[in-house]
Coordinates of C-alpha atoms in Angstrom, one line a residue:
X64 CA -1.1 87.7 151.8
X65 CA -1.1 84.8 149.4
X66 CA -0.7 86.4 145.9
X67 CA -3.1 85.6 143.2
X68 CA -2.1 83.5 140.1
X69 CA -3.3 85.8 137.2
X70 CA -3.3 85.5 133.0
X71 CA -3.3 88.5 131.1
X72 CA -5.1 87.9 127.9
X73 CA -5.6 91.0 125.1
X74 CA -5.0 92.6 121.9
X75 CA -2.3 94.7 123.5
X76 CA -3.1 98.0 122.2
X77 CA -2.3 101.2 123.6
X78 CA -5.0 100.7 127.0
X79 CA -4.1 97.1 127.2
X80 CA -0.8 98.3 127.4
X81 CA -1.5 100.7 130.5
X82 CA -4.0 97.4 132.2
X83 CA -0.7 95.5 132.4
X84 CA 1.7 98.2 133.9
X85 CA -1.1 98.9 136.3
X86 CA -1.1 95.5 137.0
X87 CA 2.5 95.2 137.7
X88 CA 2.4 97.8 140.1
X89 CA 0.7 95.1 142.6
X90 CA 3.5 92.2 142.2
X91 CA 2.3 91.6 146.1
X92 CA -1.3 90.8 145.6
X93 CA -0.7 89.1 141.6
X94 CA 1.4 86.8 140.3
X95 CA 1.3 87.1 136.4
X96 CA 1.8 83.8 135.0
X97 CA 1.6 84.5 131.3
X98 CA 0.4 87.0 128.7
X99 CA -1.5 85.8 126.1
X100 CA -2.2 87.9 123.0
X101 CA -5.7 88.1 120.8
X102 CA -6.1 89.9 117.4
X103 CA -8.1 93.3 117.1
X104 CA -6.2 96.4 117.9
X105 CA -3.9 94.3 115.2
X106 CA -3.5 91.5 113.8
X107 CA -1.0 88.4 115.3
X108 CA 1.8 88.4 115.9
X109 CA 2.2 92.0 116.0
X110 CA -0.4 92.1 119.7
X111 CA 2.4 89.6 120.6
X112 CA 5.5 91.5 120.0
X113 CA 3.6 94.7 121.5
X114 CA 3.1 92.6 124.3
X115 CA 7.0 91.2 124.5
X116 CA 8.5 95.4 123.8
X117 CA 6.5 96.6 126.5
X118 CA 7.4 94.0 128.9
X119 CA 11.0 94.5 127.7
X120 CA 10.6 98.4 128.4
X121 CA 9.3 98.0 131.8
X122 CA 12.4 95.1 132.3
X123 CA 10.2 92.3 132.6
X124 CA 11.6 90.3 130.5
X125 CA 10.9 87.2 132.6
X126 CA 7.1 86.9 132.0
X127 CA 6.4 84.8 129.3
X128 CA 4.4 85.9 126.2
X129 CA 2.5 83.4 123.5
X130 CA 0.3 84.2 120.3
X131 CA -3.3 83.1 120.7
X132 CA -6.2 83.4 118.1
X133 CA -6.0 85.3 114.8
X134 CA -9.8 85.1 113.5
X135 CA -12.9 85.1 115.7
X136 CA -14.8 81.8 116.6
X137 CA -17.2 82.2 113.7
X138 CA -14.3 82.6 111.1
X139 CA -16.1 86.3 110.2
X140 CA -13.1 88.8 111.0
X141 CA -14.9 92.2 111.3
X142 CA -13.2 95.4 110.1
X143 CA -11.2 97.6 112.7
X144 CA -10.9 101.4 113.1
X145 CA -6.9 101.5 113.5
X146 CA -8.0 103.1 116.7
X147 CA -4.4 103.0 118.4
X148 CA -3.1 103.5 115.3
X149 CA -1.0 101.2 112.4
X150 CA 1.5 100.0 115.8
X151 CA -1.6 99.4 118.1
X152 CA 0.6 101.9 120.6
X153 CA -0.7 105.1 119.2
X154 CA 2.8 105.8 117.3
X155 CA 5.3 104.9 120.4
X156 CA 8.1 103.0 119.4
X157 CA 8.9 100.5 122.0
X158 CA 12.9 99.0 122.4
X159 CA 12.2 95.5 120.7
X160 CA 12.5 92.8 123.0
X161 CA 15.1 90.4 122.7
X162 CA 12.2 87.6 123.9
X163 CA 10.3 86.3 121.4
X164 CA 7.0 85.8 121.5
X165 CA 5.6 82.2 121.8
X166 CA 3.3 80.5 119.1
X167 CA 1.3 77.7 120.9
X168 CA -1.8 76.2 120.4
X169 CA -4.0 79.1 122.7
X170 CA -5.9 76.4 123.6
X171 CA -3.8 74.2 125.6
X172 CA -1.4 76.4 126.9
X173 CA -4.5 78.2 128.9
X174 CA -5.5 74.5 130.0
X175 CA -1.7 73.8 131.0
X176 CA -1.4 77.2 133.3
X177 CA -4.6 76.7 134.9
X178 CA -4.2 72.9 135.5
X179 CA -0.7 73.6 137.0
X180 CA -2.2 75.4 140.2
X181 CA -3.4 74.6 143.3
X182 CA -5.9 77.2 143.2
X183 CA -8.1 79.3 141.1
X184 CA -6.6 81.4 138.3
X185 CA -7.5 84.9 138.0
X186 CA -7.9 86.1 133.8
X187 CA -8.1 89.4 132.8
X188 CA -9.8 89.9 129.3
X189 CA -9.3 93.0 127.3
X190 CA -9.5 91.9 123.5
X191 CA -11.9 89.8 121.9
X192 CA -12.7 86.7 124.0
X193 CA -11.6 84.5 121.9
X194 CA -8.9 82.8 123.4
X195 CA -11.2 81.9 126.7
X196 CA -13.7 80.7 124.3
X197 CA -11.4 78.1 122.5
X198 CA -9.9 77.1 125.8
X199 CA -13.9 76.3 127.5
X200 CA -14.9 74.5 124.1
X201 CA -11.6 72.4 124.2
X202 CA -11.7 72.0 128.2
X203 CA -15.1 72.3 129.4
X204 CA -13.7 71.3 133.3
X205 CA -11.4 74.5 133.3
X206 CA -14.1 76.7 133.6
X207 CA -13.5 75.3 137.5
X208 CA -10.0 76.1 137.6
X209 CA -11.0 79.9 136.8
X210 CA -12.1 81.8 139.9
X211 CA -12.9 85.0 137.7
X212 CA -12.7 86.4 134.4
X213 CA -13.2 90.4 134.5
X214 CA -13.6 91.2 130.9
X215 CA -13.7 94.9 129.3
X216 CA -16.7 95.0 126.9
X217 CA -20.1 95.0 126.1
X218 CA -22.0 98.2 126.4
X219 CA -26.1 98.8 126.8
X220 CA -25.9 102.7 127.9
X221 CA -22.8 104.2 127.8
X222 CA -22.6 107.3 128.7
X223 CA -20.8 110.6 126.6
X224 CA -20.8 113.9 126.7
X225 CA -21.3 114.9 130.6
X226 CA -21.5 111.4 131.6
X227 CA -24.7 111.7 130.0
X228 CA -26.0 109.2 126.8
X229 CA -24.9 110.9 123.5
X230 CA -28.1 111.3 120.8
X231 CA -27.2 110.4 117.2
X232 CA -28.6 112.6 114.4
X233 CA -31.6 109.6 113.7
X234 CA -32.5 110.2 117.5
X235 CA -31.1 107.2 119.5
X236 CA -28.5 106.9 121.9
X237 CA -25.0 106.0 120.3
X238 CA -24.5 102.8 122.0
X239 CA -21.1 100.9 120.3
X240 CA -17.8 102.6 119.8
X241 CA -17.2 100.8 116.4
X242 CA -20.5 100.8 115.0
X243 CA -24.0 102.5 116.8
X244 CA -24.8 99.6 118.8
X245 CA -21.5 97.5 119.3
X246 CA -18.4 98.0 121.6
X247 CA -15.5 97.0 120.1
X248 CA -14.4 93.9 122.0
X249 CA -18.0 92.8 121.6
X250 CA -18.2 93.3 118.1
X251 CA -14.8 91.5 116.9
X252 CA -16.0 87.8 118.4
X253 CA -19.3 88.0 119.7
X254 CA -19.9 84.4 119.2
X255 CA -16.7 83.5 121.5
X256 CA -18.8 86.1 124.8
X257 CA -21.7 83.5 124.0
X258 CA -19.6 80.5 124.0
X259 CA -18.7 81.6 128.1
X260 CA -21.6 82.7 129.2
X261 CA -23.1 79.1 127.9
X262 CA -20.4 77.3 129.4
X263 CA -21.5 79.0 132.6
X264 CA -17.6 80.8 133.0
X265 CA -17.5 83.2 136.2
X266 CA -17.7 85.9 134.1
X267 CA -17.1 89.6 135.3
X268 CA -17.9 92.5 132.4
X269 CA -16.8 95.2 132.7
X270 CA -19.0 97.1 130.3
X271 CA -18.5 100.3 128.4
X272 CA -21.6 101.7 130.7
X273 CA -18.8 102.2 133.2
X274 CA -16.1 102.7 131.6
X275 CA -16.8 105.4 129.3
X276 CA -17.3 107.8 132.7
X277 CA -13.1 107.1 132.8
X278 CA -12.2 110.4 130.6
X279 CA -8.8 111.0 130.3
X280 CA -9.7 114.6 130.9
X281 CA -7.0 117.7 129.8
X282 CA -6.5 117.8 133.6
X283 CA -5.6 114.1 133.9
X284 CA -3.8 114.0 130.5
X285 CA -0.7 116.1 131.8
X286 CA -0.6 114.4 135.4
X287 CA 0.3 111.2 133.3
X288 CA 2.4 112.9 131.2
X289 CA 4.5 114.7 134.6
X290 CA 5.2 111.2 135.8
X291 CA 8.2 111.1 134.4
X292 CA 9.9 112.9 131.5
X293 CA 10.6 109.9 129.2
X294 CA 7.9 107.3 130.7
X295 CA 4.8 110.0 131.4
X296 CA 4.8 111.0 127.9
X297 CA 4.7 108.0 125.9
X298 CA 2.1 106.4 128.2
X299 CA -0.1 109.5 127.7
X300 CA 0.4 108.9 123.8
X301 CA -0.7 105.5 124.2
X302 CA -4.4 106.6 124.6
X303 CA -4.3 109.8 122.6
X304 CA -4.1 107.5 120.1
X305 CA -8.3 107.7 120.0
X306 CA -8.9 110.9 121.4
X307 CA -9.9 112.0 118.0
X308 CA -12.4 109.1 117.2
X309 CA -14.0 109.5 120.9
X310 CA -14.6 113.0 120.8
X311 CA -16.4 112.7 117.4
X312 CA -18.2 109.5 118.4
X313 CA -19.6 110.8 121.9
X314 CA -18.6 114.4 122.3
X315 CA -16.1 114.2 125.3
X316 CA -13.4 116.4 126.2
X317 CA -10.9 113.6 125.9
X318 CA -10.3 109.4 125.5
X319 CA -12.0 107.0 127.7
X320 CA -10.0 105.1 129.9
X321 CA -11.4 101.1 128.8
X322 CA -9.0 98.2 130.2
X323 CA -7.5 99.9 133.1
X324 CA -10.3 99.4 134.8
X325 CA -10.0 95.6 134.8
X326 CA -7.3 95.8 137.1
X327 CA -8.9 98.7 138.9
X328 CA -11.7 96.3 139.9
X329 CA -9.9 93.8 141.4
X330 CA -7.4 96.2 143.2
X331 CA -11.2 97.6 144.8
X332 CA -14.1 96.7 143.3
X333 CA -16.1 99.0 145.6
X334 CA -15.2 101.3 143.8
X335 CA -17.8 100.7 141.0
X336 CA -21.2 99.6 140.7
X337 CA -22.0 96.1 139.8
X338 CA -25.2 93.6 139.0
X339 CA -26.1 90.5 138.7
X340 CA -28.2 90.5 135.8
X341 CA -31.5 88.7 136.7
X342 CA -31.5 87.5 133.4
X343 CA -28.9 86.3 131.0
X344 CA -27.0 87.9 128.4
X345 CA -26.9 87.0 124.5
X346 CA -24.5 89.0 122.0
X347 CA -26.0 89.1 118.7
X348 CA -24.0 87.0 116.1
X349 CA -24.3 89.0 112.7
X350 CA -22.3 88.9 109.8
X351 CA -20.7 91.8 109.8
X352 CA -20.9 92.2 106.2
X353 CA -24.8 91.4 106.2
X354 CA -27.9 94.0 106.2
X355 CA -27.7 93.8 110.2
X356 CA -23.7 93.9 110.6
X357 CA -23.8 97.1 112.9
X358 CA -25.7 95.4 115.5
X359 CA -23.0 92.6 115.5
X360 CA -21.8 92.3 119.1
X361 CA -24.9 94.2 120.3
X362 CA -26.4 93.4 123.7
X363 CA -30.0 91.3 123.7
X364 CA -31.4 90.3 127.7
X365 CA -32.7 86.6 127.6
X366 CA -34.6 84.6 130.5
X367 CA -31.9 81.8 130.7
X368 CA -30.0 81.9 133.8
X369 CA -26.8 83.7 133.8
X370 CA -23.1 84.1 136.2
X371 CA -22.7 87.1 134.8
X372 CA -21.6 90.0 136.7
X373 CA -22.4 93.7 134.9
X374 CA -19.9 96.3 135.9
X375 CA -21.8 99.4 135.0
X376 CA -20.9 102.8 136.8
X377 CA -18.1 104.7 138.7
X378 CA -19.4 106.9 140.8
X379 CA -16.5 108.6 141.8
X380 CA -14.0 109.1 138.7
X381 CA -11.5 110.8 140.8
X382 CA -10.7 108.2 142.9
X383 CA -10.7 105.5 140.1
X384 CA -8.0 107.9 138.1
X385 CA -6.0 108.2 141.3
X386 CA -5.8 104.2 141.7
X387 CA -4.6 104.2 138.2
X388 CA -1.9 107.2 138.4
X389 CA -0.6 106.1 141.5
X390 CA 0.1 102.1 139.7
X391 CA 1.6 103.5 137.0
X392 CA 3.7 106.2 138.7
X393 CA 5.0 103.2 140.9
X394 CA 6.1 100.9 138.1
X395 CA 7.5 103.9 136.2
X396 CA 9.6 104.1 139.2
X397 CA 10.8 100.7 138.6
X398 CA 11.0 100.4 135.2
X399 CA 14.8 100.8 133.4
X400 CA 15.9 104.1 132.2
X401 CA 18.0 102.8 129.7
X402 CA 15.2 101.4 127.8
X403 CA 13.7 104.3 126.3
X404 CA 11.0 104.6 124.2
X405 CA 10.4 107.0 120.8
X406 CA 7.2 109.1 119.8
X407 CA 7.0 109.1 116.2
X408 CA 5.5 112.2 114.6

């Protein structure tokens, strides 16, 4: 089987961080070319030296990693919600990585990867979209260089508690996992979403709508932590990190599984349920600091035409999870023991 060229472009917090060892686990069907690193979780270049630690800790050092946009495409940089924590990695202290990080212009280095194969390149988006938005503005053409770009975001009705929409005290359904209507990645450049769907980019979302049925239940929460007594636990503190804010926020017994499922889609995509909206798709472009800045990021439906695939359900959790464990029980396996990592606190 030919392996796919891929990119690997997020804000490398703690689920980020479990999308790429997932994604390692499947060095016969991908070929990661680079990493590429956005702000949200944090702020450059700390998503970068996340990125390079973990890739140290895993001993793959050889993939290269490179520091890509700081501010959103509108120059408004929303607040966070420290979700992961002050590291981005819910508190685990990776072994630093004796490769640094590169600083490039995002920009071009995107253009030069995809321009340098004979094929399409396969992206996977789990930050803002920023960096895929500067790249299409700069390089219109390289949109036909990209054979797919599954992004985690968005969200129109994500489930909560029971898998079921989660009222808010004024009666609505909670919506956003940053504000009432906004998912996070959504929210942080929503501008840079627009900028892709306009340039007509084979866009994949993977929406909050199916990703919040991924709980990391109790149950599931000590399979990854019986992996393996130094790697299980600090990947299960990885995405502890926002167990709190998730169980406040929509009542579930523990944190939702978001960017995993990137790669969990293109390992089987069968294994979800999946649109082609009829209609396009237009994230709204507030200031976040205006009278409308929690529906920054929100979801409107237009009547222009639209490549836009929704990913919106799983409809069997179980077997999603399993995909998942099994990946990151197999690089686990591979990984060096004499890079271990610390859990503060």
């Amino acid at each position: 089987m030919k392996k796919i060229p891929v990119i690997y472009d997020g804000d490398m917090g703690g689920d980020d961080l479990w999308a790429l060892a997932i994604l390692l686990a499947h060095k016969n069907r991908f070929d990661v070319r680079g990493i590429s690193t956005v702000f949200g979780n944090v702020s450059q270049p700390l998503a970068a030296q996340n990125a390079a630690n973990f890739l140290h800790w895993l001993g793959e050092d050889g993939i290269p990693v490179v520091e890509g946009a700081n501010t959103p495409c509108d120059g408004m940089r929303p607040f966070g919600d420290d979700a992961y924590g002050e590291n981005g990695v819910g508190g685990v202290i990776l072994p630093e990585s004796p490769v640094k990080p590169n600083k490039v212009d995002i920009a071009d280095w995107l253009h030069t990867q995809l321009q340098a194969q004979h094929g399409k390149m396969l992206v996977f988006a789990t930050g803002p979209a920023t960096n895929l938005a500067l790249l299409v503005e700069k390089y219109p053409e390289s949109v036909k260089k990209i054979g797919e770009i599954i992004f985690m975001g968005g969200a129109v009705e994500p489930p909560g508690k029971g898998g079921k929409p989660y009222p808010m005290e004024n009666g609505e359904n909670r919506v956003g996992n940053i504000t009432p209507y906004a998912e996070f990645n959504a929210y942080q450049d929503p501008r840079a979403l627009n900028i892709l769907i306009e340039h007509e980019a084979p866009l994949t979302i993977m929406a909050a709508d199916a990703t919040q049925h991924m709980v990391l239940t109790p149950a599931r929460q000590e399979r990854i932590r019986a992996l393996h007594e130094a790697y299980g636990p600090a990947f299960h503190r990885m995405l502890m990190a926002v167990d709190e804010l998730d169980r406040t926020k929509f009542g579930v017994t523990g944190p939702f599984i978001h960017d995993p499922n990137v790669v969990a889609y293109a390992l089987n995509p069968d294994l979800y349920e999946k649109t082609m909206r009829a209609g396009g798709l237009h994230f709204r472009e507030e200031d976040p600091r205006g009278p409308n800045g929690d529906h920054r990021g929100a979801i409107e439906l237009t009547t222009h035409f639209s490549r836009t695939l929704w990913v919106s359900g799983v409809p069997n959790t179980d077997k999603v999870f399993g995909l998942m464990e099994r990946s990151l029980a197999r690089t686990i396996s591979a990984a060096p023991a004499r890079n271990p990592a610390l859990i503060a606190g």
